[in-house]
mmCIF file of C-alpha atoms and ligand atoms in Angstrom:
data_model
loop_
_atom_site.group_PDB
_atom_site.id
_atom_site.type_symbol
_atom_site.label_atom_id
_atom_site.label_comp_id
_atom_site.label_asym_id
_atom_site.label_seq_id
_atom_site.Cartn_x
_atom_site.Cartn_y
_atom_site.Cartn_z
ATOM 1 C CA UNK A 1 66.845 103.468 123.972
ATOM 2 C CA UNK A 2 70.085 104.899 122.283
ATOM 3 C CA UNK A 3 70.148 108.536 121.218
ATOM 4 C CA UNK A 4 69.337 108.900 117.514
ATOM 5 C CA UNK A 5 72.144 108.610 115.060
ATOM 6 C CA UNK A 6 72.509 111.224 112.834
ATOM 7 C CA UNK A 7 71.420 111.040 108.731
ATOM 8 C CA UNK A 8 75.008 111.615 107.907
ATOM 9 C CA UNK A 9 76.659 109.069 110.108
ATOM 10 C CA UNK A 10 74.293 106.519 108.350
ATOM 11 C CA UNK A 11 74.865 107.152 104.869
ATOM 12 C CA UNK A 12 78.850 107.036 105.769
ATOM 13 C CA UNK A 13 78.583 104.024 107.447
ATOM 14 C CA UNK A 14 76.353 102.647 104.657
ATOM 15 C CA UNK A 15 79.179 103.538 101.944
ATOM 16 C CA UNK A 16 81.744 102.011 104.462
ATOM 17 C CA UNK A 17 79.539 98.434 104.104
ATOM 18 C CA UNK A 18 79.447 98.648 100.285
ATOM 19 C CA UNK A 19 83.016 99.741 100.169
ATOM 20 C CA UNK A 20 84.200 96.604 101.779
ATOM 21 C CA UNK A 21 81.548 94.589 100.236
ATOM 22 C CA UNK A 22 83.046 95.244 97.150
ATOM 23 C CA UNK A 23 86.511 94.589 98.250
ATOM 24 C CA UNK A 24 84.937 91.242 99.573
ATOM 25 C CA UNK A 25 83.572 90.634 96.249
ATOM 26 C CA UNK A 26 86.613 91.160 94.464
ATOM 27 C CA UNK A 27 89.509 89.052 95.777
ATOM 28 C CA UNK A 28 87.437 86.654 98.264
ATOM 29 C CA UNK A 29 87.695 83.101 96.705
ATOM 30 C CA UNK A 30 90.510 84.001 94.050
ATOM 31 C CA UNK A 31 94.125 83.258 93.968
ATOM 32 C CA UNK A 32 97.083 85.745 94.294
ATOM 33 C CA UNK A 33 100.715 85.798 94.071
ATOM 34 C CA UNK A 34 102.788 87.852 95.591
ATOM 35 C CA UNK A 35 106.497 88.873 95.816
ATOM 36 C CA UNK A 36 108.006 89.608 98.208
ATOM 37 C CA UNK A 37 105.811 88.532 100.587
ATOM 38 C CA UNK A 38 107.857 88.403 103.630
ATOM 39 C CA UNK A 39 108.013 91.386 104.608
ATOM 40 C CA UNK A 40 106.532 95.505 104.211
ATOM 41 C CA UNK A 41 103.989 95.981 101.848
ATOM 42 C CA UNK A 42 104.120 92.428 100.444
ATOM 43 C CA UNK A 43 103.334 90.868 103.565
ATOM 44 C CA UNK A 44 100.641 93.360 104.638
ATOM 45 C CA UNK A 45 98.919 92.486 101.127
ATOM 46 C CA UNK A 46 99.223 89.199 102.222
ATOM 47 C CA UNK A 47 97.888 89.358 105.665
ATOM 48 C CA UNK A 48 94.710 91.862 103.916
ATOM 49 C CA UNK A 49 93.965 89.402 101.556
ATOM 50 C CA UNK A 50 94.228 86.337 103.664
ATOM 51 C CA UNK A 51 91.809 88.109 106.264
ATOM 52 C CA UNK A 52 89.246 88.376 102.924
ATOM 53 C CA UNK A 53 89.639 85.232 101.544
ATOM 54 C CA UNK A 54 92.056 84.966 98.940
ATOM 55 C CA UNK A 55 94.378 81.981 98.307
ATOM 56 C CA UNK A 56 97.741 82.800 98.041
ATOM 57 C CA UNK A 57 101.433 81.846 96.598
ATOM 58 C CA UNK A 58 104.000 83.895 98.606
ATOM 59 C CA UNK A 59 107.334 84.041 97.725
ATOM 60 C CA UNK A 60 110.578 85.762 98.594
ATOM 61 C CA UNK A 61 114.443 85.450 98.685
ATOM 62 C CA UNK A 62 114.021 85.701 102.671
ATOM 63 C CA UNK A 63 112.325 82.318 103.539
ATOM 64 C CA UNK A 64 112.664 82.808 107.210
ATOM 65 C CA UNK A 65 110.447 85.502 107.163
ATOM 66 C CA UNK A 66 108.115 84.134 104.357
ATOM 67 C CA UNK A 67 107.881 81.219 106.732
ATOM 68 C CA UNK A 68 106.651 83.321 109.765
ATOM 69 C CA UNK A 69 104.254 84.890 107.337
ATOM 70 C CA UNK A 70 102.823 81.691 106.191
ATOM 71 C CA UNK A 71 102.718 80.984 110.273
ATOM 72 C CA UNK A 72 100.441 83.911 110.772
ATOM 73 C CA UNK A 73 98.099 83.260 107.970
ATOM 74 C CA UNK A 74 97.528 79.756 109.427
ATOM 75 C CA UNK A 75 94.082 81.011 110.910
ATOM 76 C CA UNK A 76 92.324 81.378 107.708
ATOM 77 C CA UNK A 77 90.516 79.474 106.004
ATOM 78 C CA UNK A 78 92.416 79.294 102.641
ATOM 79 C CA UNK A 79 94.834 78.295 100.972
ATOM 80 C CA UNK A 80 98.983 79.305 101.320
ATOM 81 C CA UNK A 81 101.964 78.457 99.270
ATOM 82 C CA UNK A 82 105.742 79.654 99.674
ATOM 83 C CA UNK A 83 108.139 79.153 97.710
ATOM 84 C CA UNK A 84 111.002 80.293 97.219
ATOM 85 C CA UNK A 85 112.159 83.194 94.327
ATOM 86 C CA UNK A 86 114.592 85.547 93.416
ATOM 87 C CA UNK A 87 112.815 87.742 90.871
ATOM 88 C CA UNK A 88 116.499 88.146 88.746
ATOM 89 C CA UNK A 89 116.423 84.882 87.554
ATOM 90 C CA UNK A 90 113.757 84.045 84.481
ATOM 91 C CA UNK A 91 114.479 80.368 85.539
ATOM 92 C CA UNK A 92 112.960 80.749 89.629
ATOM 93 C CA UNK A 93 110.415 83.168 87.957
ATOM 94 C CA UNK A 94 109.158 80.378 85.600
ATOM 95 C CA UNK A 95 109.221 77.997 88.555
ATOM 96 C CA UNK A 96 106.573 79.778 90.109
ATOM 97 C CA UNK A 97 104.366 80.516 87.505
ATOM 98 C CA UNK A 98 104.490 76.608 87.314
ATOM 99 C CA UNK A 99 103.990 76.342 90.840
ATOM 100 C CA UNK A 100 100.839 78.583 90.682
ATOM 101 C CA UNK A 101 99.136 77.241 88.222
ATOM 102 C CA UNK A 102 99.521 73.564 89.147
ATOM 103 C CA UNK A 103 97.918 74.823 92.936
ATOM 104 C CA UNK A 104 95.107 76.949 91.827
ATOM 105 C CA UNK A 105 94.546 76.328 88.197
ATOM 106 C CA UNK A 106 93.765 79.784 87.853
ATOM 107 C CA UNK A 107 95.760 83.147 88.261
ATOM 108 C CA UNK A 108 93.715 86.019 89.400
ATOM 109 C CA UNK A 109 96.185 88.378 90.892
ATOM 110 C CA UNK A 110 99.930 89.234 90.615
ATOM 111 C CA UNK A 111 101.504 91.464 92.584
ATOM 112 C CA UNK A 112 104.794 92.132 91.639
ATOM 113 C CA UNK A 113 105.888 93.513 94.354
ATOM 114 C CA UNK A 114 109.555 92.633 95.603
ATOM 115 C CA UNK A 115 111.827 95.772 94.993
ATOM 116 C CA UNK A 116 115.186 97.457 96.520
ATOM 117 C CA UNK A 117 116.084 101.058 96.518
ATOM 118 C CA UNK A 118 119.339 102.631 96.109
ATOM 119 C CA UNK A 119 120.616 106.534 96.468
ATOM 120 C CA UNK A 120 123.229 108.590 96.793
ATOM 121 C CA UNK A 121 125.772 110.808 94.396
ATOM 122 C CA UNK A 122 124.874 110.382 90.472
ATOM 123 C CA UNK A 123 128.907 110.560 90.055
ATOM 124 C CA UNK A 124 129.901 107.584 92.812
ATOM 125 C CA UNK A 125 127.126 105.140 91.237
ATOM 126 C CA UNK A 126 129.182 102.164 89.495
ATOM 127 C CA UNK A 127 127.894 100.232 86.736
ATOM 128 C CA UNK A 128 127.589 97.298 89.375
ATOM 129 C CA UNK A 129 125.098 99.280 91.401
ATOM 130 C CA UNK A 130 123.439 100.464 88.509
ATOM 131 C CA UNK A 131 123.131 96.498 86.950
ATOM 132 C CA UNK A 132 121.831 95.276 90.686
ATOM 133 C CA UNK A 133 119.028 97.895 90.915
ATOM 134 C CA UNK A 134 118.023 97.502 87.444
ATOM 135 C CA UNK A 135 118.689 93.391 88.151
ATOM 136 C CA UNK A 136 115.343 93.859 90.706
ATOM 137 C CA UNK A 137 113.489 96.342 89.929
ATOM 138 C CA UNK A 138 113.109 96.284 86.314
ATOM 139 C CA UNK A 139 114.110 92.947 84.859
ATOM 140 C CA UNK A 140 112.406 91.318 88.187
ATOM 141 C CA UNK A 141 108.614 92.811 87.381
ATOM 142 C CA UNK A 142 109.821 91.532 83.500
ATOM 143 C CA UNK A 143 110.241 88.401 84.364
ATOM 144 C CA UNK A 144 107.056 88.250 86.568
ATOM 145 C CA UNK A 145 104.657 89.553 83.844
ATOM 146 C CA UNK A 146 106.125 87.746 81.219
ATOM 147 C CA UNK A 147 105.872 84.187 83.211
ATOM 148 C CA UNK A 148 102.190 85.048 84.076
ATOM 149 C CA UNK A 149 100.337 86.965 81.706
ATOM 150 C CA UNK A 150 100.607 83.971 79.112
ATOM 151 C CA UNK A 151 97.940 82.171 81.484
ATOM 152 C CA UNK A 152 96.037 85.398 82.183
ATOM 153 C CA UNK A 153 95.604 86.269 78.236
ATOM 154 C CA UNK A 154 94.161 82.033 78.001
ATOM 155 C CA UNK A 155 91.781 83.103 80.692
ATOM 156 C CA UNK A 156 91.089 86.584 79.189
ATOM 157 C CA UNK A 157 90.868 87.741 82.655
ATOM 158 C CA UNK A 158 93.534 88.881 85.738
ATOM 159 C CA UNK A 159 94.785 91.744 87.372
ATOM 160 C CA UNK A 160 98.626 92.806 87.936
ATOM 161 C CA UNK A 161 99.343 95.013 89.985
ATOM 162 C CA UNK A 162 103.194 96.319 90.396
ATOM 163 C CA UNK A 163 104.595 98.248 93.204
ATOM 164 C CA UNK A 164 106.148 101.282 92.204
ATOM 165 C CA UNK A 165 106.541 104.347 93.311
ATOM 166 C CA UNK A 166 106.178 107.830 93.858
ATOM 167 C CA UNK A 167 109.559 108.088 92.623
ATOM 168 C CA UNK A 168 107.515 106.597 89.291
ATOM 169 C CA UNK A 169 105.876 109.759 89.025
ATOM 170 C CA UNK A 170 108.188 112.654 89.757
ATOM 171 C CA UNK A 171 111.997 112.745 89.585
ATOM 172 C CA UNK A 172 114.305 112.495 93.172
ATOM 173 C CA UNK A 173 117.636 113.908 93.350
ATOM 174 C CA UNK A 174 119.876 111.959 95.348
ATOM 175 C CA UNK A 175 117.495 108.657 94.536
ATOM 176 C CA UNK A 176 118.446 108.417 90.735
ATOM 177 C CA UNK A 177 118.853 104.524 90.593
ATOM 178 C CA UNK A 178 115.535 104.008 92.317
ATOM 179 C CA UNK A 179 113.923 107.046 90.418
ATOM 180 C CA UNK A 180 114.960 105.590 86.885
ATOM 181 C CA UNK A 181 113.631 101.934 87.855
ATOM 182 C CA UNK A 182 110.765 103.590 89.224
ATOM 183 C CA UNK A 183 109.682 105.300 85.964
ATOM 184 C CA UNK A 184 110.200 101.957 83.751
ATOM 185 C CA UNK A 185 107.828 100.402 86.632
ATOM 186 C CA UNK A 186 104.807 103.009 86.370
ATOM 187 C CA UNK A 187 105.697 103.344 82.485
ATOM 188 C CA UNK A 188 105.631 99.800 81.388
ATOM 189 C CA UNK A 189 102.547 99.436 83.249
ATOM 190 C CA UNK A 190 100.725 102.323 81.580
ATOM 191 C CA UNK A 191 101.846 100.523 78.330
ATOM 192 C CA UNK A 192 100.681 97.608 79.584
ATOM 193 C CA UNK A 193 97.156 99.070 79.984
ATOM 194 C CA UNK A 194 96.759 100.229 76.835
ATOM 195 C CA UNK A 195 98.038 96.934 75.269
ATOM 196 C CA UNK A 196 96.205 94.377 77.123
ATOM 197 C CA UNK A 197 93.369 95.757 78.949
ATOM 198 C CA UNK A 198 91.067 95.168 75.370
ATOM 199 C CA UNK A 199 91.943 91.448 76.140
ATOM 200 C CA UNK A 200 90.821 91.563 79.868
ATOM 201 C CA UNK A 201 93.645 92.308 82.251
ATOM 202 C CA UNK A 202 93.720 95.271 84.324
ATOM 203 C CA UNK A 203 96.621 96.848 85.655
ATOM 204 C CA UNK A 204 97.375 98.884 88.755
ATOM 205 C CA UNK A 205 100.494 101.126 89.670
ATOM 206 C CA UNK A 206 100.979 100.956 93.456
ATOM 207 C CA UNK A 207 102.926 104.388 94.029
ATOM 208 C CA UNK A 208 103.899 104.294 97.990
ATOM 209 C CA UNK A 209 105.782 106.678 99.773
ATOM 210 C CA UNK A 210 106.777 106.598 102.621
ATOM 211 C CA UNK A 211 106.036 103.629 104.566
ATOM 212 C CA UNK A 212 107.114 102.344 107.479
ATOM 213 C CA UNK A 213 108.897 98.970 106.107
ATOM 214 C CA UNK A 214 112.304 97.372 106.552
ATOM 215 C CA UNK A 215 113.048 98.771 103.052
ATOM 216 C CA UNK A 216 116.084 100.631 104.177
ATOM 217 C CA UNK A 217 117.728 97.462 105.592
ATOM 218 C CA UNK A 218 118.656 96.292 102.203
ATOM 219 C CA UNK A 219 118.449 99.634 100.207
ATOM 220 C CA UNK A 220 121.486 100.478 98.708
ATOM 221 C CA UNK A 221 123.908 103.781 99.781
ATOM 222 C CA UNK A 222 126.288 104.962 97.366
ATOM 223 C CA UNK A 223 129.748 105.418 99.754
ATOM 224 C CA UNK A 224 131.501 108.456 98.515
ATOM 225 C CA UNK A 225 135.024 107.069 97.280
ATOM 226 C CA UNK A 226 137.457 107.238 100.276
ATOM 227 C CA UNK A 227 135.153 107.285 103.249
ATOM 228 C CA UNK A 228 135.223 104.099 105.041
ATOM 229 C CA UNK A 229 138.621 103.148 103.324
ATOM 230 C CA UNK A 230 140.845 100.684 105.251
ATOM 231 C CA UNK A 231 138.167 100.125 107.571
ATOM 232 C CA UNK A 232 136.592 95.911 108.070
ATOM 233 C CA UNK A 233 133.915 95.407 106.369
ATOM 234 C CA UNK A 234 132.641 94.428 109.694
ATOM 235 C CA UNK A 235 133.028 98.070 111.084
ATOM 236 C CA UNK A 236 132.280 99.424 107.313
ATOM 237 C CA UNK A 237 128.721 97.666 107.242
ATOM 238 C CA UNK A 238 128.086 99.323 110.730
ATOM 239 C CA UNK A 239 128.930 102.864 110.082
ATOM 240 C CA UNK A 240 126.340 102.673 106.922
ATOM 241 C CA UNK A 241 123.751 100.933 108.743
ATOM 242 C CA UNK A 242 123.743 103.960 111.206
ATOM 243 C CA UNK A 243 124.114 106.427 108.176
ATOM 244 C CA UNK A 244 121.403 104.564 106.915
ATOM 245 C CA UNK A 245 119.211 105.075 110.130
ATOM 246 C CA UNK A 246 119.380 108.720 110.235
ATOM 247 C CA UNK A 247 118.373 108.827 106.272
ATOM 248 C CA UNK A 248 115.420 106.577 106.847
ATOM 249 C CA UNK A 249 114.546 108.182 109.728
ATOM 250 C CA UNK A 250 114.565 111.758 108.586
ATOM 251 C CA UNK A 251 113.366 111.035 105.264
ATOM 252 C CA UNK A 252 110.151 109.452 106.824
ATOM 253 C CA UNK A 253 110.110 112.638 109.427
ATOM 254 C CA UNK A 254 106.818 114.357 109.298
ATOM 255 C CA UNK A 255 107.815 117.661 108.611
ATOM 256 C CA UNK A 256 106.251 119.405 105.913
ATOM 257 C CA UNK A 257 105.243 118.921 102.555
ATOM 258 C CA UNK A 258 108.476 118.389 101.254
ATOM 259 C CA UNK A 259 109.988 117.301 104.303
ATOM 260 C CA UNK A 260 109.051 112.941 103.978
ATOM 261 C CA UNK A 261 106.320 114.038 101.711
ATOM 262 C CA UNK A 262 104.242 113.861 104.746
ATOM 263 C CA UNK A 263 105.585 111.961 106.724
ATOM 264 C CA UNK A 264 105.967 107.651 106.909
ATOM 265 C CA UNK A 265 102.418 105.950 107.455
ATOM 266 C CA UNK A 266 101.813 102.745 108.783
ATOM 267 C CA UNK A 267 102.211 100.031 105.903
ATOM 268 C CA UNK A 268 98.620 98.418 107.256
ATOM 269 C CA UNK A 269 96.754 101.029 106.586
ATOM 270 C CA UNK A 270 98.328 102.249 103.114
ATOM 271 C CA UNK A 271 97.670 98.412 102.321
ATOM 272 C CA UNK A 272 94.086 98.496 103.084
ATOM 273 C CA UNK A 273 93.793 101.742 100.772
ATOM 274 C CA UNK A 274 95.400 100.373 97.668
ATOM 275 C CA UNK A 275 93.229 97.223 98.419
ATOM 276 C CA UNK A 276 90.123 99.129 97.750
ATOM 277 C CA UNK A 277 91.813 100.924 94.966
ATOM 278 C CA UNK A 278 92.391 98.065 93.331
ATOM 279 C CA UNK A 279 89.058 96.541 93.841
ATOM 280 C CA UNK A 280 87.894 99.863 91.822
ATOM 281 C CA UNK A 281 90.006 98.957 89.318
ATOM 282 C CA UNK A 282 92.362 102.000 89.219
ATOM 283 C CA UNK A 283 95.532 102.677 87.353
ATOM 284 C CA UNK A 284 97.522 105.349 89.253
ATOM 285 C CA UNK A 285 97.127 104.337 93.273
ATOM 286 C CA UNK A 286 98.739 106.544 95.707
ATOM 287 C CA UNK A 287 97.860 105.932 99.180
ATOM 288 C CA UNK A 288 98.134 109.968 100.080
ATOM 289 C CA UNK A 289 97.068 113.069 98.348
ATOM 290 C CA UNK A 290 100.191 113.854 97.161
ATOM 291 C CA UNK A 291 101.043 111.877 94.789
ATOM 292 C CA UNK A 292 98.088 112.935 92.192
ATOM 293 C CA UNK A 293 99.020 116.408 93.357
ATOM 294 C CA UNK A 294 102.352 116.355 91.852
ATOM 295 C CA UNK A 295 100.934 114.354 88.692
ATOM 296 C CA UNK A 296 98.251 117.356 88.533
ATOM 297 C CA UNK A 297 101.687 120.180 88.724
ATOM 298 C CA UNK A 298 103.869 117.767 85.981
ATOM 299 C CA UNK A 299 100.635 118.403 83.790
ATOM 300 C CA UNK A 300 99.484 121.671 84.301
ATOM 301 C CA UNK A 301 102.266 123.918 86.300
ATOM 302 C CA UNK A 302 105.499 122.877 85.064
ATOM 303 C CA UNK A 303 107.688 126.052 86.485
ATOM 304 C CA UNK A 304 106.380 124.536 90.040
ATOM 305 C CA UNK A 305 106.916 121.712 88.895
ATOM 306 C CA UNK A 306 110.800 122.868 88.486
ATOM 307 C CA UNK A 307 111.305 124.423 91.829
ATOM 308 C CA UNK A 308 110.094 121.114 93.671
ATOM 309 C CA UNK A 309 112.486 118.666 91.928
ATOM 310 C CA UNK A 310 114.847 120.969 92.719
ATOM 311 C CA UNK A 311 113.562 121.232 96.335
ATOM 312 C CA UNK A 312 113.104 117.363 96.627
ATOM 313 C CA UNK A 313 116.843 116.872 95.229
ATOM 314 C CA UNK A 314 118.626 119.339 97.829
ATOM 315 C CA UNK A 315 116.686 117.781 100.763
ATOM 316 C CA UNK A 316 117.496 114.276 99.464
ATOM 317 C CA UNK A 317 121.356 114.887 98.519
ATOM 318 C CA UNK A 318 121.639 116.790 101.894
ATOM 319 C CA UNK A 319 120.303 114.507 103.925
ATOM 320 C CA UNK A 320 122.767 111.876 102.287
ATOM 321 C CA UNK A 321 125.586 114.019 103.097
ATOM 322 C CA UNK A 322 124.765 113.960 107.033
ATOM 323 C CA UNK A 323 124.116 110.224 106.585
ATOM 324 C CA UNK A 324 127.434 109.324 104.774
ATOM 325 C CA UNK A 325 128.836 112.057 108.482
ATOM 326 C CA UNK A 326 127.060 110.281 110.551
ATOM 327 C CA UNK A 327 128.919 106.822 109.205
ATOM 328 C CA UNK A 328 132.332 108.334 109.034
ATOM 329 C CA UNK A 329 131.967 109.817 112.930
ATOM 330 C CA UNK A 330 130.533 106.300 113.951
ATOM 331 C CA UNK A 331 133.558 104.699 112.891
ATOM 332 C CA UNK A 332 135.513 103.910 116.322
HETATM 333 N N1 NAD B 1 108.481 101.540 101.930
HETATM 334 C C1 NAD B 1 108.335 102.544 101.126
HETATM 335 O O1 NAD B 1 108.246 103.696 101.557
HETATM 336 C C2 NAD B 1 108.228 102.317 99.643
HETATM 337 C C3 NAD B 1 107.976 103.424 98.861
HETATM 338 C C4 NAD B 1 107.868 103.287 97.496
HETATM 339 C C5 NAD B 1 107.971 102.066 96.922
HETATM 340 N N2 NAD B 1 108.221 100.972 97.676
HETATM 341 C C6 NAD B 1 108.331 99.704 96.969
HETATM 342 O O2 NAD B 1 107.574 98.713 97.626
HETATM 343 C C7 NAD B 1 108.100 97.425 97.316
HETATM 344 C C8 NAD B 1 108.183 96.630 98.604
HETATM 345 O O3 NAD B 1 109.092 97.268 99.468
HETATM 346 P P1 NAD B 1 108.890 97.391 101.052
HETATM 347 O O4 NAD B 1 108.883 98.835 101.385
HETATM 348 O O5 NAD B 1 107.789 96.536 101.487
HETATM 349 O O6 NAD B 1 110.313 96.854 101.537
HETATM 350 P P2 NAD B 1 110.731 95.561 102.365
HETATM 351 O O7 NAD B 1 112.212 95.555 102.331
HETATM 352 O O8 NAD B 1 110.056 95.578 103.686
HETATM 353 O O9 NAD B 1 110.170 94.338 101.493
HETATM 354 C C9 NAD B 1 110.754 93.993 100.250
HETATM 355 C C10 NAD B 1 110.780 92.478 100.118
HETATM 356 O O10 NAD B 1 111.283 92.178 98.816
HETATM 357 C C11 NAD B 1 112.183 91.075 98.933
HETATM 358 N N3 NAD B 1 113.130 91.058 97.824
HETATM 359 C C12 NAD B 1 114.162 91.897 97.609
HETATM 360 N N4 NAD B 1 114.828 91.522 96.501
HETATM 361 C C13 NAD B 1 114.193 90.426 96.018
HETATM 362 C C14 NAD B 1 114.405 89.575 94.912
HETATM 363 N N5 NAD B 1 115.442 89.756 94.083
HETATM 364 N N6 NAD B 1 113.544 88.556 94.706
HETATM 365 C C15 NAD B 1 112.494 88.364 95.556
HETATM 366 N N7 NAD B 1 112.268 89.101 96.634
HETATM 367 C C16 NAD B 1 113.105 90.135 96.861
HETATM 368 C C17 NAD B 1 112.868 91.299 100.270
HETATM 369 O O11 NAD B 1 113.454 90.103 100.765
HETATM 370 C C18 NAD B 1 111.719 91.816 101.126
HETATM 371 O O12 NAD B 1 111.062 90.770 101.795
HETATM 372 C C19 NAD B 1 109.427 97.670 96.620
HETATM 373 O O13 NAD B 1 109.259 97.497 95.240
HETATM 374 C C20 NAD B 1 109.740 99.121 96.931
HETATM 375 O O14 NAD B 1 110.526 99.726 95.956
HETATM 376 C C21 NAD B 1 108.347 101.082 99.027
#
């Protein structure tokens, strides 16, 4: 005989069973589509949902790695499309609302999803920068609602769900680009609550940070003017990729509270959190504490509220500075 297991451990594992019956409940047997699907978050969601039972449209501007993806989903027993889309254009965003539709008949889930970031000096930020960060981020979850929600509204049912971020809930110096797309993420979703969840979609804000993705390798850093002048672009793209590394890797450092807000988690296991989240139906989703805690300091403490944007701002801007170092000194 096995020693007795304790009340407690039986009423937690209990919960645990009806936690992830729910989840079962919720997205087994329905369709999903998902941007950005080849790689970070997106592709976690997509591995999580395969492993429940969801079918799934994937798409991305990286086929290559949608394709390996797609590969790894193979086990399950549903149903996987790719294609491929480049939120931007209204035209490829169309495309795959077509595409959806025509597989599954029904749209149960989007998860807009596909995103870039972008940081560095407010004053060095050109208006092409600006336009390509507000190109993804903004006009790409646009185009995604506005191609889907049409057949949601028929059905009177769905559930979007767009990534933001905690830089959708409190200001980050040095991060201004991604901050300001941020906010128009988390606040076109709140306004999309109030609007549409009396006709029967719900709407989640997915406010990560940090994970451990391949974000950085296509976030955007704002060169000061004259740095890597005269240098190949060769050379150039090499300095900022190392620049790059030491932001990423320092930002994600756990430190502190400040320091990486806590430090970068493992994408799989924020994934499985906002999974249950979702299931529940919640509008705000952070995967840590942290994020209602500075939501709960906006609201009710706003000189503390102050000192930490200034405090997140310094670390941020200072930490570019040693990147944009670190690139100059790599350059041979
Ligand atoms: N990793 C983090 O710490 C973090 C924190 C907060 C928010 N986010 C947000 O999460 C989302 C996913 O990012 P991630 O961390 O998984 O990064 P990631 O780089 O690993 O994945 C992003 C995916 O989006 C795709 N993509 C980029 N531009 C696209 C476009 N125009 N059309 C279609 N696909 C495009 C990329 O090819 C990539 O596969 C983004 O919106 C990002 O802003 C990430």
């Amino acid at each position: 005989m096995g020693l007795p297991v304790a009340p407690e451990v039986l009423v937690l594992e209990k919960r645990k069973v009806e936690r992830n019956m729910k989840i079962k409940r919720y997205f087994r047997g329905k369709n999903a589509i998902i941007t950005g699907a080849a790689s970070g978050i997106g592709r976690a969601f997509a591995e999580q949902l395969a492993a429940i039972g969801t079918n799934l449209v994937l798409s991305d501007i990286n086929m290559e790695r949608l394709e390996m993806v797609k590969q790894a989903l193979i086990k399950y027993p549903i149903q996987v499309v790719t294609s491929l889309c480049d939120v931007t254009k209204e035209k490829d965003v169309e495309e795959l609302a077509k595409l959806t539709v025509g597989t599954f008949k029904t749209v149960d889930f989007l998860f807009s999803n596909a995103g870039t970031a972008m940081g560095g000096h407010i004053e060095n930020i050109s208006m092409i920068q600006w336009q390509t960060i507000i190109q993804i981020n903004i006009i790409g979850m646009i185009n995604c609602v506005r191609a889907f929600l049409p057949k949601m509204l028929e059905q009177q049912s769905g559930h979007i769900i767009v990534t933001s971020s905690i830089c959708g809930s409190i200001g980050t110096g040095g991060l201004i680009p991604y901050t300001t797309t941020k906010f128009a993420n988390s606040g076109f979703c709140e306004a999309l609550y109030g609007e549409c969840k009396g006709r029967g979609i719900n709407v989640s804000i997915v406010s990560p940070f940090p994970l451990k993705t391949n974000l950085i390798e296509e976030a955007g850093i704002i060169i000061p003017p004259g740095l890597l002048d005269g240098i190949s672009p060769e050379i150039a793209k090499a300095a900022i990729n190392k620049g790059k590394q030491y932001y990423w890797e320092n930002f994600c450092a756990r430190k502190g509270l400040i320091s990486g807000f806590c430090g970068g988690m493992e994408v799989d296991i924020a994934v499985e959190n906002y999974l249950r989240k979702i299931a529940n139906k919640k509008l705000y989703i952070f995967e840590r504490w942290h994020g209602r805690f500075f939501q709960f300091v906006r609201g009710w403490w706003p000189s503390l509220y102050k000192r930490t944007l200034l405090l997140l701002g310094n670390r941020s801007i200072k930490l570019f500075d040693k990147a944009f170092e670190i690139a100059q000194s790599s350059v041979p």
